Coordinates of C-alpha atoms and ligand atoms in Angstrom, one line a residue:
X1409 CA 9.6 40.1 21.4
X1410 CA 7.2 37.4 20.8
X1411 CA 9.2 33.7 20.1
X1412 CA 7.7 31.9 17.7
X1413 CA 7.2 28.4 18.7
X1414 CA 9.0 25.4 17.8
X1415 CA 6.9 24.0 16.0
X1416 CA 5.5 25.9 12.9
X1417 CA 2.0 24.1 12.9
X1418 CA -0.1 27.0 12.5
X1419 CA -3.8 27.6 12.6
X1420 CA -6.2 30.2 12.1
X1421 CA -7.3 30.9 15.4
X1422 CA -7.9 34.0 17.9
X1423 CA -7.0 37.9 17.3
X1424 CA -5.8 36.5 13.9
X1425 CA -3.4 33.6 13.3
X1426 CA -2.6 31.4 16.4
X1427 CA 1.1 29.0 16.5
X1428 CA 0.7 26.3 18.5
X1429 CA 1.1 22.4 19.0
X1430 CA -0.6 20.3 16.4
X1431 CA -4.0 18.8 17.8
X1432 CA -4.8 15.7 16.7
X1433 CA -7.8 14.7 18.1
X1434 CA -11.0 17.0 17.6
X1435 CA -13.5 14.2 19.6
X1436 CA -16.4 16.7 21.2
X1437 CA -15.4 20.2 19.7
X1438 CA -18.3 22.2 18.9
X1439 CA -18.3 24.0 15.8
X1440 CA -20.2 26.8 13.5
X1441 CA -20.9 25.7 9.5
X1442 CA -20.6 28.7 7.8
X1443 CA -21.8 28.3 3.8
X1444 CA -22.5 31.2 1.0
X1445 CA -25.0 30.5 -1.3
X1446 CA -26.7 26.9 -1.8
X1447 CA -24.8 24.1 -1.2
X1448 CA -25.1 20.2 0.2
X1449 CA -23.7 19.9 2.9
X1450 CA -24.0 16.3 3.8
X1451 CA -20.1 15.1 3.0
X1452 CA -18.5 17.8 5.4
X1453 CA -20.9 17.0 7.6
X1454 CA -19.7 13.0 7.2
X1455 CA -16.4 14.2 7.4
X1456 CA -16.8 16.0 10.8
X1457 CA -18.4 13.6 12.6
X1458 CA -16.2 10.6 11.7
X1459 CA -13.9 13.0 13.6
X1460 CA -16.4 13.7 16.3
X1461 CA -16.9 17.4 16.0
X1462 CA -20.9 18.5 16.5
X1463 CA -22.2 21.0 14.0
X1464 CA -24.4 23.3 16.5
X1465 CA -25.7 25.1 13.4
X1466 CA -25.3 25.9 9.9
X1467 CA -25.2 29.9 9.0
X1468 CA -26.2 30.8 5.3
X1469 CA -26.1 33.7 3.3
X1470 CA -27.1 34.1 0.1
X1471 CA -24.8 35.7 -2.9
X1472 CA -21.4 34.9 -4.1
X1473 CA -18.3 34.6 -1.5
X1474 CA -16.7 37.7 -0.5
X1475 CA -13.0 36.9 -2.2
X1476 CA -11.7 38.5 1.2
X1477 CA -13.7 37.2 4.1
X1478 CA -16.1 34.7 2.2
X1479 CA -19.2 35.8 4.1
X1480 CA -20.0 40.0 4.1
X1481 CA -18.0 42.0 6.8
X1482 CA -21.5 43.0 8.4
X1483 CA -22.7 39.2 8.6
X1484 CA -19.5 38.5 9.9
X1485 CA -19.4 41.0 12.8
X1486 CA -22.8 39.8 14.2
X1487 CA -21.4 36.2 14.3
X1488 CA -18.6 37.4 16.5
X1489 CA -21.0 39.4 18.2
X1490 CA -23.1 36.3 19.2
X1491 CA -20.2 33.8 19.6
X1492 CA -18.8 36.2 22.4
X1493 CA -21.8 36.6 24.3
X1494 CA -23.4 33.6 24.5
X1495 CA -24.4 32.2 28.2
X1496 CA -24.9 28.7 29.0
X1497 CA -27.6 26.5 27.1
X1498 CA -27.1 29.2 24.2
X1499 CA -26.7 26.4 21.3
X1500 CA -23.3 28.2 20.5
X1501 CA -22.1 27.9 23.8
X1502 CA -18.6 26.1 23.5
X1503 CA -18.2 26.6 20.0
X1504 CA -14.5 27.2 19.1
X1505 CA -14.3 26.5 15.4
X1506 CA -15.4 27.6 12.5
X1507 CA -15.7 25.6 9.4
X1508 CA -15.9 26.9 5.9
X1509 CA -18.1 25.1 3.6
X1510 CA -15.6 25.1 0.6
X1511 CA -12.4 24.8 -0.7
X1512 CA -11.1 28.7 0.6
X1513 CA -8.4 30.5 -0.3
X1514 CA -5.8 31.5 2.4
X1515 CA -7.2 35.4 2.0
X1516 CA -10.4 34.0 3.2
X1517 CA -9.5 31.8 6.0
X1518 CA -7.2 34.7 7.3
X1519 CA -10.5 37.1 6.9
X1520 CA -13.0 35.1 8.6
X1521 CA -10.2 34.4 11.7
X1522 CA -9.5 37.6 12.1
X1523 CA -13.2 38.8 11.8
X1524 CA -14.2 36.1 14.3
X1525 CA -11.1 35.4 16.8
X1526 CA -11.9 31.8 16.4
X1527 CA -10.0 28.9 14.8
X1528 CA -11.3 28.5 11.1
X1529 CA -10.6 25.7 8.6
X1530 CA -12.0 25.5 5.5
X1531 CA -12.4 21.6 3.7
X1532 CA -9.2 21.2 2.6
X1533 CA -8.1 22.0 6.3
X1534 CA -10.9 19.4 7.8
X1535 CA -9.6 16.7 5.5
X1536 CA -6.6 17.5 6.5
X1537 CA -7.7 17.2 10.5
X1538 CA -9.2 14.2 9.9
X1539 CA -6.2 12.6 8.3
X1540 CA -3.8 13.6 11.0
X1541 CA -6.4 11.9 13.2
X1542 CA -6.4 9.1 11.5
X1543 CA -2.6 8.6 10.6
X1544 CA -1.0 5.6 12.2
X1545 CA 1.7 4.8 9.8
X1546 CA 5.3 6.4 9.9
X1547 CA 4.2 6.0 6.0
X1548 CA 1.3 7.9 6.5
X1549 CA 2.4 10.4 9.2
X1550 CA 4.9 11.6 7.0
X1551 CA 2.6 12.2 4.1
X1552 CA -0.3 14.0 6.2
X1553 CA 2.4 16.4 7.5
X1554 CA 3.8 17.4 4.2
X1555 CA 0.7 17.8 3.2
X1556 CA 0.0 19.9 6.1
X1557 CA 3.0 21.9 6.4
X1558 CA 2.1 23.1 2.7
X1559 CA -1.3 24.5 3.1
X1560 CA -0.1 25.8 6.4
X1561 CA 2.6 28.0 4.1
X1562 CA 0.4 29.3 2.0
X1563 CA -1.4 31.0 5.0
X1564 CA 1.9 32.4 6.6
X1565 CA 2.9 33.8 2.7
X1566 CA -0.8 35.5 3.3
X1567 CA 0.3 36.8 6.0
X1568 CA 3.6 37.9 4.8
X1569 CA 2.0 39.3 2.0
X1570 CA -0.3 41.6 4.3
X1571 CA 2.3 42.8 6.6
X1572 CA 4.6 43.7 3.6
X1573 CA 1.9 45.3 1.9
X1574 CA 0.4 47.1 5.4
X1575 CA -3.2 46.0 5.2
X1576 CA -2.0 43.8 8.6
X1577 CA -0.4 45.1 12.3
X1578 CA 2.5 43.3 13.0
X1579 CA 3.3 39.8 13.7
X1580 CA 3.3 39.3 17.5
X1581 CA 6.0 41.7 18.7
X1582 CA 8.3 40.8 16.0
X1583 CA 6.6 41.6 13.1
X1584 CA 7.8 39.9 9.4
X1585 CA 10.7 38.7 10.9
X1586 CA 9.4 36.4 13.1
X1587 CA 6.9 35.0 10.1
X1588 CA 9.9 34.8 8.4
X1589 CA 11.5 32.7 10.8
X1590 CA 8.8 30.6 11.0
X1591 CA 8.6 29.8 7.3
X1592 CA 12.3 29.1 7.5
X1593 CA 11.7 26.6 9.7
X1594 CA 8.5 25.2 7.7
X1595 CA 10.6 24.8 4.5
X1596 CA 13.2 23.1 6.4
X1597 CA 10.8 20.3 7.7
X1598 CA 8.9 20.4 4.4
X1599 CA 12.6 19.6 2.9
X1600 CA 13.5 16.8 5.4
X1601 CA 10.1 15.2 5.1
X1602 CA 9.8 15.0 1.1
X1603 CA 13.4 13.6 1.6
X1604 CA 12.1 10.7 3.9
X1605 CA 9.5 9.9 1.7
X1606 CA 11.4 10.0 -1.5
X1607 CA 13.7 7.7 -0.3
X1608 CA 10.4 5.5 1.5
X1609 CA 8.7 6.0 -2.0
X1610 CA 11.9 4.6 -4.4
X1611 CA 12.2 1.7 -1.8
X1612 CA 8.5 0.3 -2.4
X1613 CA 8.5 1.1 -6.0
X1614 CA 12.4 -1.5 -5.6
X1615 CA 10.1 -4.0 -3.4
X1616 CA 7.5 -3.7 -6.3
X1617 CA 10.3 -4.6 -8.8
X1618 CA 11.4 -7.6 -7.1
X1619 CA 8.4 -8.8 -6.4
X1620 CA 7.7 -9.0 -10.1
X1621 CA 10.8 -10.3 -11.0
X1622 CA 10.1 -13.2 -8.4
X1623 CA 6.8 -13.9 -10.7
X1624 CA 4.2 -12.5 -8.3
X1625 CA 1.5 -10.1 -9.7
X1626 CA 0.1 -7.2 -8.2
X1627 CA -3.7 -6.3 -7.7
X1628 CA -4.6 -2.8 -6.9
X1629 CA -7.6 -1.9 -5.4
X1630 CA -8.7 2.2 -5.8
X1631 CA -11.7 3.9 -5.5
X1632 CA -13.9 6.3 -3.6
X1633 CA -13.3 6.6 0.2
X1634 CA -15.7 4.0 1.9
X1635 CA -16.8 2.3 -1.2
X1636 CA -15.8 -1.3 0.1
X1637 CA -11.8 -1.5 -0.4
X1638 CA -10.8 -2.9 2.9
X1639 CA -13.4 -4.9 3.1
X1640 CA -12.8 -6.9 0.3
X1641 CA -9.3 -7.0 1.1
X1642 CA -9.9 -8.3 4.5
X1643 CA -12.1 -11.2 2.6
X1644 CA -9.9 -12.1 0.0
X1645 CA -6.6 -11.7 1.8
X1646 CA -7.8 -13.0 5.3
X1647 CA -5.5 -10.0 6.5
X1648 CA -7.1 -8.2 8.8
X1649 CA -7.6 -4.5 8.0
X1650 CA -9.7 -1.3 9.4
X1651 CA -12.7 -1.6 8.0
X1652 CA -14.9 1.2 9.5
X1653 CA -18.5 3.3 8.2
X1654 CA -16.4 6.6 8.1
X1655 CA -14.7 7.9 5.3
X1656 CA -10.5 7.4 5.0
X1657 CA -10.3 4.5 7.7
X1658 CA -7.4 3.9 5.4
X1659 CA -4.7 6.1 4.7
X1660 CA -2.0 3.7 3.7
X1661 CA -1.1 1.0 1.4
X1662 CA -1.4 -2.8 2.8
X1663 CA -0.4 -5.4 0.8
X1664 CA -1.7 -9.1 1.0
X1665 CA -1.9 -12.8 -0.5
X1666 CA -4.4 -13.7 -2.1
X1667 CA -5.7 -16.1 0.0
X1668 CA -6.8 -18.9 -2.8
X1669 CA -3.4 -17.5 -5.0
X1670 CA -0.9 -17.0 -3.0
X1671 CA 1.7 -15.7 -6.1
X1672 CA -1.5 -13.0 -6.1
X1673 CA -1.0 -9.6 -4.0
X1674 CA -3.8 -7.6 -3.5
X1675 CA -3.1 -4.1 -2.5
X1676 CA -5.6 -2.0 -0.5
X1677 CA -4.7 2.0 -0.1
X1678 CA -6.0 5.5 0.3
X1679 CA -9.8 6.3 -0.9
X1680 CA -10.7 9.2 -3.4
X1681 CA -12.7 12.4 -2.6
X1682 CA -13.8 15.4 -5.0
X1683 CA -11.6 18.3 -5.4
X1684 CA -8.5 18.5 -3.4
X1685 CA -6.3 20.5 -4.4
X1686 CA -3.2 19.2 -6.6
X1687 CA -0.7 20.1 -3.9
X1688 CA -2.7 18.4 -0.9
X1689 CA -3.1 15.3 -3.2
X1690 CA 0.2 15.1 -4.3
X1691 CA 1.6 14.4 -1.2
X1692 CA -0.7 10.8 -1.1
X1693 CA 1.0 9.6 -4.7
X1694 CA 3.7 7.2 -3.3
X1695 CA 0.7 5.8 -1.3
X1696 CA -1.5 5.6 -4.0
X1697 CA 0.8 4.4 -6.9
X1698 CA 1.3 1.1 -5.1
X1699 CA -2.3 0.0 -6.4
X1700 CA -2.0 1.9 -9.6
X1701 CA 1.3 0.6 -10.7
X1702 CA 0.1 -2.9 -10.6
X1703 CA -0.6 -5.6 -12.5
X1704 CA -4.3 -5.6 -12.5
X1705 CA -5.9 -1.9 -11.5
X1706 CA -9.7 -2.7 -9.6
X1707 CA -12.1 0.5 -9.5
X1708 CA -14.2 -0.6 -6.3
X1709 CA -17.8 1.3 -6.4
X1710 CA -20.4 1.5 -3.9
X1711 CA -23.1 -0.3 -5.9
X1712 CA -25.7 1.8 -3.3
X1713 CA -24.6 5.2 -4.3
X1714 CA -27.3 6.4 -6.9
X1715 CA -26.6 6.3 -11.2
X1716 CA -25.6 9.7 -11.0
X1717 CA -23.0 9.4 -8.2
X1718 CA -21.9 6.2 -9.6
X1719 CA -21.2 7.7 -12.9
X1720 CA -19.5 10.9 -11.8
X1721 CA -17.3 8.9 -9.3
X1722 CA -15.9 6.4 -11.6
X1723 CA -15.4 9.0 -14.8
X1724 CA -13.4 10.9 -12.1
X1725 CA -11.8 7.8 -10.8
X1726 CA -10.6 6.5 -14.3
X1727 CA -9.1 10.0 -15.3
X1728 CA -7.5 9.4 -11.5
X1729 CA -6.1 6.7 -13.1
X1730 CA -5.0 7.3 -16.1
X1731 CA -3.3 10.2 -15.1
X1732 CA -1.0 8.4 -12.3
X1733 CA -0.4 5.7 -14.7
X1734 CA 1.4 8.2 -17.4
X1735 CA 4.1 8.9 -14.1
X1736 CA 4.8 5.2 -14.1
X1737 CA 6.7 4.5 -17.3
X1738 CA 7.1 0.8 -16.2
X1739 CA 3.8 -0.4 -16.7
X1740 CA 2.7 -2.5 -19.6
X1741 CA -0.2 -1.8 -22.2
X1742 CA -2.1 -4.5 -20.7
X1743 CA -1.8 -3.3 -17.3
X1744 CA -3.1 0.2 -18.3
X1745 CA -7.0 -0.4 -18.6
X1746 CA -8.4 -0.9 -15.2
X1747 CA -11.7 -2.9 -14.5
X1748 CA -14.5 -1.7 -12.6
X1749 CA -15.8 -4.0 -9.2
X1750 CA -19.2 -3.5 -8.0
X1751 CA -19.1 -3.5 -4.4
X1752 CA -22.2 -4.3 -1.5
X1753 CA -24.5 -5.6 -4.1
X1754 CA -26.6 -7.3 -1.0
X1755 CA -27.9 -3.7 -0.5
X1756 CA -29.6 -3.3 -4.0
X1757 CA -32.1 -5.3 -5.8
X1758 CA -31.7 -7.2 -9.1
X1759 CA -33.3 -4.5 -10.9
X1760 CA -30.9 -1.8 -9.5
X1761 CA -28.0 -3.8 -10.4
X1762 CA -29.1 -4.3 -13.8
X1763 CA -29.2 -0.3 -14.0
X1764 CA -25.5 -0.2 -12.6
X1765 CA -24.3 -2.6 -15.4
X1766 CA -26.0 -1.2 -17.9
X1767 CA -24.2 2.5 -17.0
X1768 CA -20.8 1.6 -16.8
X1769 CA -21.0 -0.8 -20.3
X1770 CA -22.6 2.9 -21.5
X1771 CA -18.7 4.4 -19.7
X1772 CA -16.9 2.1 -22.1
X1773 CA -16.1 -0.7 -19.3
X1774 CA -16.1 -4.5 -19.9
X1775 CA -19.1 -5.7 -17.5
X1776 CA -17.9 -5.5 -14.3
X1777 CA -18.1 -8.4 -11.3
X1778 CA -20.3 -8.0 -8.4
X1779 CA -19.5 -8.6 -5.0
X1780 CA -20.8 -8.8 -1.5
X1781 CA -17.6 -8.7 1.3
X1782 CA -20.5 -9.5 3.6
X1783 CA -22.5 -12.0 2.0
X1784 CA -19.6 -13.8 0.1
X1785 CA -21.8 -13.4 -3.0
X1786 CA -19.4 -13.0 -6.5
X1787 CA -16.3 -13.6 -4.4
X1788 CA -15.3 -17.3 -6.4
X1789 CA -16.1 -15.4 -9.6
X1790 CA -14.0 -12.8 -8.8
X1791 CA -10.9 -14.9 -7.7
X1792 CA -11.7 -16.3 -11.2
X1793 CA -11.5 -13.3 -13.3
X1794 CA -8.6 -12.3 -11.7
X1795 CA -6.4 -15.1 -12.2
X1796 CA -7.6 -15.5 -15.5
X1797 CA -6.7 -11.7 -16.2
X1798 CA -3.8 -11.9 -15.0
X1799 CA -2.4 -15.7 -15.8
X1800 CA -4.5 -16.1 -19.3
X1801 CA -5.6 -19.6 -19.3
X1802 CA -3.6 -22.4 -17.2
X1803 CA -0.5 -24.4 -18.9
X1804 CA -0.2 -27.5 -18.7
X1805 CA 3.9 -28.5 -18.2
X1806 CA 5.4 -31.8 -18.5
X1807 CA 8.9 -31.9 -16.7
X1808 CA 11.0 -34.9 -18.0
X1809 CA 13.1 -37.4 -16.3
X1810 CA 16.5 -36.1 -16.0
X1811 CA 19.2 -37.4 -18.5
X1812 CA 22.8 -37.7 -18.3
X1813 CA 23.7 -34.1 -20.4
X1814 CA 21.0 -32.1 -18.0
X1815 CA 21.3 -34.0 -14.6
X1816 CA 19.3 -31.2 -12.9
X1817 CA 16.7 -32.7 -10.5
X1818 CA 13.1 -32.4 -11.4
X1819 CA 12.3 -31.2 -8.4
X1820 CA 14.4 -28.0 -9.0
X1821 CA 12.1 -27.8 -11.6
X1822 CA 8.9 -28.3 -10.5
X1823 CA 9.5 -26.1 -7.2
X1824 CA 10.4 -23.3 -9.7
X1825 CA 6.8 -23.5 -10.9
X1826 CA 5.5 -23.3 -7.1
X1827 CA 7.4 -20.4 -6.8
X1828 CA 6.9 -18.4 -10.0
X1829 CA 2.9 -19.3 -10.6
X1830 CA -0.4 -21.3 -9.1
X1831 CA 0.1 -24.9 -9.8
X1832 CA -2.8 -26.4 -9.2
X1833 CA -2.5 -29.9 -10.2
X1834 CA 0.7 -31.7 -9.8
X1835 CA 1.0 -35.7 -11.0
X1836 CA 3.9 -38.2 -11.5
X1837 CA 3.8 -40.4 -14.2
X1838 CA 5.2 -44.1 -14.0
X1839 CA 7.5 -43.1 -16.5
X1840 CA 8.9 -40.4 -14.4
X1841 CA 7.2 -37.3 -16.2
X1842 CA 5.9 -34.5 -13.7
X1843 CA 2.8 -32.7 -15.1
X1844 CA 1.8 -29.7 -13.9
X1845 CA -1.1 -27.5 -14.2
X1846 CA 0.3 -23.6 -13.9
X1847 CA -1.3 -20.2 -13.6
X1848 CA 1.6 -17.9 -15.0
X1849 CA 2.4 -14.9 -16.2
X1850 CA 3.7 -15.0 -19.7
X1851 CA 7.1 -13.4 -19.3
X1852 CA 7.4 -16.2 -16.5
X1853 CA 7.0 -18.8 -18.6
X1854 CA 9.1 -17.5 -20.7
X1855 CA 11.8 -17.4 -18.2
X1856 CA 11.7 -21.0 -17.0
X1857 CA 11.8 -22.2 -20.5
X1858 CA 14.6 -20.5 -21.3
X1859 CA 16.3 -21.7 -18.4
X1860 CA 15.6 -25.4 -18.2
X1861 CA 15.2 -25.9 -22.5
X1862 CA 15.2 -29.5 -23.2
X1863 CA 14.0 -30.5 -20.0
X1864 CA 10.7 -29.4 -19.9
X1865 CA 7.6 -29.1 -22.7
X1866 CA 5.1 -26.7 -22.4
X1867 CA 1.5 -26.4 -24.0
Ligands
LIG641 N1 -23.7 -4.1 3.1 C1 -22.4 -4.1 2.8 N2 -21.6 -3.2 3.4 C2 -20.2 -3.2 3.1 C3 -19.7 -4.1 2.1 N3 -18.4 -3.9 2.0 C4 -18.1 -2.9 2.8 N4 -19.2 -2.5 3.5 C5 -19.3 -1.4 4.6 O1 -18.9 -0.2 4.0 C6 -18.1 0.6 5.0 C7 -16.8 1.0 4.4 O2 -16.0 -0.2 4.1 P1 -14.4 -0.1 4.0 O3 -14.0 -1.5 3.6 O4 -13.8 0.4 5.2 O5 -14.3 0.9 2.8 P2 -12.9 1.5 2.2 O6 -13.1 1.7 0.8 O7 -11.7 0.7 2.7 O8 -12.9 3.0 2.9 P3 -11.7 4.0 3.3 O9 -10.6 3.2 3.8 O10 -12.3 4.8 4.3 O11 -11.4 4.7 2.0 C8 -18.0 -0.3 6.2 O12 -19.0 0.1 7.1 C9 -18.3 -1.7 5.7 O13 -18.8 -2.6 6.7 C10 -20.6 -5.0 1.5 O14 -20.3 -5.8 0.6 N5 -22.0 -4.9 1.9
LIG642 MG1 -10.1 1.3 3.7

């Protein structure tokens, strides 16, 4: 009787459903594009070459997708036919996946593999790739398996579901019992996993708690995958970060100083992409509420993406949002309308940015900043808006000379503004009064008032 393996990472792959070790790196697989109908294929094509995989050739036909094997049976059989006979130099030579161009259902990826003994994702399961690839974070590890380990289910209950209803041979030698074995052990993992990254996800959101309560603010930075995130990070924090021209260089949350602010944390985190399915994306939303349960919320967008592409990716980026926001009960009115940053504005002209503008005042946004990580250009006015979003306007504080009833040092004082705002000004009278010019939250303020009344005067 066939074992099945340890590990329950399963793919769609040869004579049906293959159980093997997970692969992480895809660099120089050849692979066959298979797409139904009309369709643009220029983001899975992005996708699989930041992963290194060549596209030998795209295969259309026309029609609506077969709800069983996506393309017709006919089609289907000829591919096979000309995938197992090709010779050398045959532009198919080598191939040995198959990539669906849409979101498939397990039916269909369990069709097309068994039609064409070849491994076959679909996009979920190329995202997917690609994020294992990229995952270099315990953090993020974790989050890409779960993720993993749930899609991977829904093809073994496919299975299941064939063998228990006949329309499938048996499951190695051991038929459903071994594929039940196997989603035993799947479930277990899945439990252990969501465990570790409960627990992982209640200690940041404790860490984001005390870092309020110490006075420091939170930026977020979210958007579209490769519209500019880590590169402003990198410019604004002086931490360095991946920045790459690929699409999810980042797949977890880094958080930095301001460099100019210091009680100022920027956070930079996981990009967007259209449609993933709720379950896949779920697994991403301890990473992702780390910049959405902040103080300040930035929408980054790729100023060079055209008005339509602009438009569609912010509305879907504010409803992003918005809906992440309602599972944070925490946050503040204020802290619930994000703010939209226009991002590479050296590659447009003056004209084109005016068009930008114009669009998202049209979305209902206050006119967003424009910056260039490269150039440098908007950066100051940036660092401006946010403090003043943030902080309001600057106080100015006079500490006075201690007195016999309140002998506390003014240095206590004073040192409690360093560490609870932005002083930027800091003089000593001859009569012994400190004043100090403060960035600071309100409810700051109001906390150092309350706990050295009488000895300091605020306006
Ligand atoms: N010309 C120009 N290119 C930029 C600018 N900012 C970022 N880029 C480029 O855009 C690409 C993506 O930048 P990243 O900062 O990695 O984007 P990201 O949003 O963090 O992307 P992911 O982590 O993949 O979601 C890189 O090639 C950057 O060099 C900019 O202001 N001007
Ligand atoms: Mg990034």
């Amino acid at each position: 009787m066939a074992q099945p393996p340890e590990d329950p990472f399963v793919v769609a792959g040869s004579g049906g459903v293959v159980l093997g070790e997970a692969r992480t790196n895809h660099e120089g697989r050849r692979a066959l594009l298979l797409v139904r109908g009309v369709g643009n294929t220029t983001e899975l094509r992005s996708l699989a070459e930041t992963m290194g995989i060549t596209i030998v050739e795209t295969v259309v036909q026309s029609g609506k997708d077969d709800p069983r094997t996506y393309f017709g049976k006919g089609r289907l059989e000829d591919i096979a036919d000309e995938r197992n006979s090709t010779l050398a130099g045959h532009p198919w030579s080598g191939v040995d996946l198959v990539i669906i161009h849409t979101n498939a259902t397990p039916r269909q990826l369990v069709g097309v593999s068994q039609a064409l003994g070849v491994e076959v994702w679909d996009r979920v399961r190329l995202l997917l790739a690609l994020f294992t690839a990229h995952a270099s974070s315990v953090e993020a590890r974790t989050q890409v398996r779960i993720a993993q380990l749930q899609s991977d289910r829904t093809i073994l209950r496919e299975l299941a579901n064939q063998q228990t209803t006949g329309e499938r041979a048996g499951y190695g030698g051991g038929g459903i019992t071994a594929l039940q074995g196997v989603l035993a052990n799947l479930n277990r993992e899945l439990t252990n996993l969501r465990r570790r990254q409960k627990k992982h996800a209640n200690a940041q959101r404790e860490h984001r708690r005390q870092r309020r309560r110490s006075g420091a603010v939170t930026v977020g930075f979210v958007g579209y995958t490769n519209a500019g995130k880590s590169s402003l990070f990198q410019h604004l924090s002086g931490k360095t970060v991946l920045v790459e021209d690929q699409l999810f260089s980042t797949l977890e949350t880094t958080v930095g100083r301001m460099e100019k602010s210091p009680r100022i944390l920027l956070a930079d985190t996981i990009g967007f992409i259209d449609n993933i399915p709720n379950a896949t994306l779920a697994a991403f939303k301890s990473t992702i509420a780390e910049a959405i349960d902040a103080d300040l919320t930035l929408i980054l967008l790729d100023t060079s993406d055209s008005l339509p592409e602009i438009q569609r990716k912010l509305e879907t980026t504010r409803r992003e949002v918005l809906e992440r926001q309602e599972t944070e009960p925490d946050l503040l009115e204020e802290q619930r309308s994000p703010h939209v940053v226009l991002t590479k504005i050296d590659k447009i002209s003056d004209q084109q940015h005016q068009a930008v503008v114009n669009l998202i005042e049209e979305l209902g946004f206050e006119g967003p900043v424009a910056v260039s990580s490269i150039t440098g250009e908007g950066i100051d006015a940036l660092q401006q808006f946010i403090r003043e979003r943030l902080f309001g306007q600057p106080i100015t504080v006079h500490v006075l000379p201690p007195t016999h009833a309140s002998p506390d040092a003014s240095e206590r004082i004073v040192s409690a503004f360093y560490e609870g705002g932005m002083v930027e000004e800091d003089q000593r009278s001859e009569d012994g009064v400190m004043t100090l010019k403060v960035w600071m939250t309100t409810s700051k303020q109001a906390q150092l008032v309350a706990r050295w009344k009488g000895r300091i005067d605020i306006k």
